[in-house]
Amino acid sequence: NYVPNVLVGAASLQARINWQQDRARELASHAATLQRSQDTIRDRSMQAQQEVEQKARKHAALRTRLLDVMRRVELARCMNQPTQPDELRVLQRLSVLHKQVDTVRTGLLALQDKARTQSSTTARSMIMTEIPD
């Protein structure tokens, strides 16, 4: 809450004016600082936006190059090029990993079914054991 102060005499008036002028200068200084901060933030934001756009363009170029390489590899495969030994090893590793993933998937599905059965059994037993009002 604001409580007005009574001013009596020229000295009190002069002191109030000086205080108000000092306060006005202080607030103007804060406003200038805020303006500089806002300008700095705006500049950095624009720089960041430009960098993001540059990275997006670079990403698009790299993606295009990757797709081109993949297309060339597929064309070479279609020309009945011999399969490399490393490719066979990778294919074997992938098939082993695929079998392991299927095993884990089967186990998780079984656990999910057990959990569903147990939760429905628990829900039914809770309903049956409720005490009527």
PDB file of C-alpha atoms in Angstrom:
ATOM      1  CA  ASN A   1       0.000   0.000   0.000  1.00  0.00           C
ATOM      2  CA  TYR A   2       1.156   3.499  -0.746  1.00  0.00           C
ATOM      3  CA  VAL A   3       1.193   6.046   2.043  1.00  0.00           C
ATOM      4  CA  PRO A   4       1.680   9.637   0.879  1.00  0.00           C
ATOM      5  CA  ASN A   5       4.282  11.709   2.661  1.00  0.00           C
ATOM      6  CA  VAL A   6       3.506  15.291   3.534  1.00  0.00           C
ATOM      7  CA  LEU A   7       6.028  17.765   2.187  1.00  0.00           C
ATOM      8  CA  VAL A   8       6.604  20.917   4.131  1.00  0.00           C
ATOM      9  CA  GLY A   9       8.929  23.539   2.777  1.00  0.00           C
ATOM     10  CA  ALA A  10      11.180  23.944  -0.223  1.00  0.00           C
ATOM     11  CA  ALA A  11      13.893  21.647   1.128  1.00  0.00           C
ATOM     12  CA  SER A  12      11.487  18.707   1.383  1.00  0.00           C
ATOM     13  CA  LEU A  13      10.142  19.431  -2.105  1.00  0.00           C
ATOM     14  CA  GLN A  14      13.683  19.649  -3.514  1.00  0.00           C
ATOM     15  CA  ALA A  15      14.630  16.370  -1.799  1.00  0.00           C
ATOM     16  CA  ARG A  16      11.536  14.652  -3.259  1.00  0.00           C
ATOM     17  CA  ILE A  17      12.306  15.971  -6.754  1.00  0.00           C
ATOM     18  CA  ASN A  18      15.932  14.815  -6.502  1.00  0.00           C
ATOM     19  CA  TRP A  19      14.811  11.372  -5.329  1.00  0.00           C
ATOM     20  CA  GLN A  20      12.291  11.099  -8.181  1.00  0.00           C
ATOM     21  CA  GLN A  21      14.929  12.165 -10.715  1.00  0.00           C
ATOM     22  CA  ASP A  22      17.414   9.625  -9.329  1.00  0.00           C
ATOM     23  CA  ARG A  23      14.737   6.942  -9.424  1.00  0.00           C
ATOM     24  CA  ALA A  24      13.810   7.915 -12.999  1.00  0.00           C
ATOM     25  CA  ARG A  25      17.496   7.651 -14.051  1.00  0.00           C
ATOM     26  CA  GLU A  26      17.788   4.277 -12.347  1.00  0.00           C
ATOM     27  CA  LEU A  27      14.664   2.955 -14.082  1.00  0.00           C
ATOM     28  CA  ALA A  28      15.859   4.362 -17.419  1.00  0.00           C
ATOM     29  CA  SER A  29      19.152   2.548 -16.887  1.00  0.00           C
ATOM     30  CA  HIS A  30      17.264  -0.700 -16.185  1.00  0.00           C
ATOM     31  CA  ALA A  31      15.127  -0.160 -19.276  1.00  0.00           C
ATOM     32  CA  ALA A  32      18.255   0.379 -21.404  1.00  0.00           C
ATOM     33  CA  THR A  33      19.803  -2.792 -19.972  1.00  0.00           C
ATOM     34  CA  LEU A  34      16.654  -4.738 -20.745  1.00  0.00           C
ATOM     35  CA  GLN A  35      16.613  -3.329 -24.280  1.00  0.00           C
ATOM     36  CA  ARG A  36      20.250  -4.389 -24.822  1.00  0.00           C
ATOM     37  CA  SER A  37      19.455  -7.852 -23.431  1.00  0.00           C
ATOM     38  CA  GLN A  38      16.478  -8.151 -25.735  1.00  0.00           C
ATOM     39  CA  ASP A  39      18.595  -7.110 -28.726  1.00  0.00           C
ATOM     40  CA  THR A  40      21.271  -9.651 -27.786  1.00  0.00           C
ATOM     41  CA  ILE A  41      18.695 -12.396 -27.404  1.00  0.00           C
ATOM     42  CA  ARG A  42      17.108 -11.478 -30.737  1.00  0.00           C
ATOM     43  CA  ASP A  43      20.504 -11.558 -32.476  1.00  0.00           C
ATOM     44  CA  ARG A  44      21.423 -14.913 -30.939  1.00  0.00           C
ATOM     45  CA  SER A  45      18.025 -16.315 -31.797  1.00  0.00           C
ATOM     46  CA  MET A  46      18.478 -15.282 -35.412  1.00  0.00           C
ATOM     47  CA  GLN A  47      21.959 -16.844 -35.458  1.00  0.00           C
ATOM     48  CA  ALA A  48      20.611 -20.054 -33.965  1.00  0.00           C
ATOM     49  CA  GLN A  49      17.798 -20.123 -36.530  1.00  0.00           C
ATOM     50  CA  GLN A  50      20.310 -19.673 -39.345  1.00  0.00           C
ATOM     51  CA  GLU A  51      22.474 -22.460 -37.925  1.00  0.00           C
ATOM     52  CA  VAL A  52      19.456 -24.742 -37.681  1.00  0.00           C
ATOM     53  CA  GLU A  53      18.568 -24.002 -41.298  1.00  0.00           C
ATOM     54  CA  GLN A  54      22.173 -24.645 -42.337  1.00  0.00           C
ATOM     55  CA  LYS A  55      22.208 -27.949 -40.431  1.00  0.00           C
ATOM     56  CA  ALA A  56      18.892 -28.912 -42.033  1.00  0.00           C
ATOM     57  CA  ARG A  57      20.323 -28.236 -45.494  1.00  0.00           C
ATOM     58  CA  LYS A  58      23.450 -30.252 -44.660  1.00  0.00           C
ATOM     59  CA  HIS A  59      21.285 -33.071 -43.301  1.00  0.00           C
ATOM     60  CA  ALA A  60      19.207 -33.077 -46.487  1.00  0.00           C
ATOM     61  CA  ALA A  61      22.368 -33.192 -48.624  1.00  0.00           C
ATOM     62  CA  LEU A  62      23.800 -36.069 -46.562  1.00  0.00           C
ATOM     63  CA  ARG A  63      20.501 -37.928 -46.717  1.00  0.00           C
ATOM     64  CA  THR A  64      20.465 -37.509 -50.492  1.00  0.00           C
ATOM     65  CA  ARG A  65      24.028 -38.823 -50.723  1.00  0.00           C
ATOM     66  CA  LEU A  66      23.161 -41.790 -48.501  1.00  0.00           C
ATOM     67  CA  LEU A  67      20.127 -42.649 -50.610  1.00  0.00           C
ATOM     68  CA  ASP A  68      22.280 -42.413 -53.740  1.00  0.00           C
ATOM     69  CA  VAL A  69      24.853 -44.789 -52.243  1.00  0.00           C
ATOM     70  CA  MET A  70      22.094 -47.162 -51.163  1.00  0.00           C
ATOM     71  CA  ARG A  71      20.627 -47.084 -54.665  1.00  0.00           C
ATOM     72  CA  ARG A  72      24.017 -47.870 -56.180  1.00  0.00           C
ATOM     73  CA  VAL A  73      24.538 -50.755 -53.760  1.00  0.00           C
ATOM     74  CA  GLU A  74      21.136 -52.179 -54.635  1.00  0.00           C
ATOM     75  CA  LEU A  75      21.904 -51.854 -58.337  1.00  0.00           C
ATOM     76  CA  ALA A  76      25.198 -53.697 -57.802  1.00  0.00           C
ATOM     77  CA  ARG A  77      23.318 -56.442 -55.930  1.00  0.00           C
ATOM     78  CA  CYS A  78      20.817 -56.712 -58.762  1.00  0.00           C
ATOM     79  CA  MET A  79      23.663 -57.242 -61.236  1.00  0.00           C
ATOM     80  CA  ASN A  80      24.422 -60.554 -59.465  1.00  0.00           C
ATOM     81  CA  GLN A  81      27.631 -59.382 -57.884  1.00  0.00           C
ATOM     82  CA  PRO A  82      29.092 -62.032 -55.577  1.00  0.00           C
ATOM     83  CA  THR A  83      28.196 -61.733 -51.922  1.00  0.00           C
ATOM     84  CA  GLN A  84      31.108 -60.748 -49.720  1.00  0.00           C
ATOM     85  CA  PRO A  85      32.096 -62.901 -46.689  1.00  0.00           C
ATOM     86  CA  ASP A  86      31.423 -59.982 -44.332  1.00  0.00           C
ATOM     87  CA  GLU A  87      27.914 -59.702 -45.700  1.00  0.00           C
ATOM     88  CA  LEU A  88      27.313 -63.387 -44.970  1.00  0.00           C
ATOM     89  CA  ARG A  89      28.619 -62.981 -41.398  1.00  0.00           C
ATOM     90  CA  VAL A  90      26.387 -59.975 -40.830  1.00  0.00           C
ATOM     91  CA  LEU A  91      23.402 -61.857 -42.232  1.00  0.00           C
ATOM     92  CA  GLN A  92      24.093 -64.764 -39.851  1.00  0.00           C
ATOM     93  CA  ARG A  93      24.411 -62.386 -36.885  1.00  0.00           C
ATOM     94  CA  LEU A  94      21.180 -60.664 -37.853  1.00  0.00           C
ATOM     95  CA  SER A  95      19.325 -63.964 -38.103  1.00  0.00           C
ATOM     96  CA  VAL A  96      20.611 -64.992 -34.636  1.00  0.00           C
ATOM     97  CA  LEU A  97      19.540 -61.629 -33.209  1.00  0.00           C
ATOM     98  CA  HIS A  98      16.158 -61.971 -34.918  1.00  0.00           C
ATOM     99  CA  LYS A  99      15.629 -65.375 -33.270  1.00  0.00           C
ATOM    100  CA  GLN A 100      16.587 -63.924 -29.882  1.00  0.00           C
ATOM    101  CA  VAL A 101      14.139 -61.054 -30.342  1.00  0.00           C
ATOM    102  CA  ASP A 102      11.398 -63.532 -31.223  1.00  0.00           C
ATOM    103  CA  THR A 103      12.201 -65.559 -28.084  1.00  0.00           C
ATOM    104  CA  VAL A 104      12.019 -62.459 -25.898  1.00  0.00           C
ATOM    105  CA  ARG A 105       8.804 -61.364 -27.651  1.00  0.00           C
ATOM    106  CA  THR A 106       7.202 -64.736 -26.973  1.00  0.00           C
ATOM    107  CA  GLY A 107       8.225 -64.563 -23.315  1.00  0.00           C
ATOM    108  CA  LEU A 108       6.852 -61.044 -22.955  1.00  0.00           C
ATOM    109  CA  LEU A 109       3.554 -62.025 -24.563  1.00  0.00           C
ATOM    110  CA  ALA A 110       3.267 -64.930 -22.124  1.00  0.00           C
ATOM    111  CA  LEU A 111       3.989 -62.614 -19.194  1.00  0.00           C
ATOM    112  CA  GLN A 112       1.437 -60.140 -20.499  1.00  0.00           C
ATOM    113  CA  ASP A 113      -1.210 -62.854 -20.699  1.00  0.00           C
ATOM    114  CA  LYS A 114      -0.385 -64.036 -17.162  1.00  0.00           C
ATOM    115  CA  ALA A 115      -0.557 -60.466 -15.855  1.00  0.00           C
ATOM    116  CA  ARG A 116      -3.879 -59.881 -17.589  1.00  0.00           C
ATOM    117  CA  THR A 117      -5.284 -63.121 -16.190  1.00  0.00           C
ATOM    118  CA  GLN A 118      -4.008 -62.355 -12.703  1.00  0.00           C
ATOM    119  CA  SER A 119      -5.374 -58.795 -12.729  1.00  0.00           C
ATOM    120  CA  SER A 120      -8.804 -59.942 -13.880  1.00  0.00           C
ATOM    121  CA  THR A 121      -8.794 -62.701 -11.221  1.00  0.00           C
ATOM    122  CA  THR A 122      -7.788 -60.174  -8.571  1.00  0.00           C
ATOM    123  CA  ALA A 123     -10.494 -57.775  -9.706  1.00  0.00           C
ATOM    124  CA  ARG A 124     -13.134 -60.518  -9.566  1.00  0.00           C
ATOM    125  CA  SER A 125     -12.054 -61.647  -6.107  1.00  0.00           C
ATOM    126  CA  MET A 126     -12.155 -58.038  -4.849  1.00  0.00           C
ATOM    127  CA  ILE A 127     -15.674 -57.608  -6.201  1.00  0.00           C
ATOM    128  CA  MET A 128     -16.777 -60.867  -4.544  1.00  0.00           C
ATOM    129  CA  THR A 129     -15.231 -59.967  -1.182  1.00  0.00           C
ATOM    130  CA  GLU A 130     -16.790 -56.522  -0.976  1.00  0.00           C
ATOM    131  CA  ILE A 131     -18.900 -56.057   2.113  1.00  0.00           C
ATOM    132  CA  PRO A 132     -22.346 -54.703   1.272  1.00  0.00           C
ATOM    133  CA  ASP A 133     -23.463 -51.512   2.992  1.00  0.00           C
TER     134      ASP A 133
END
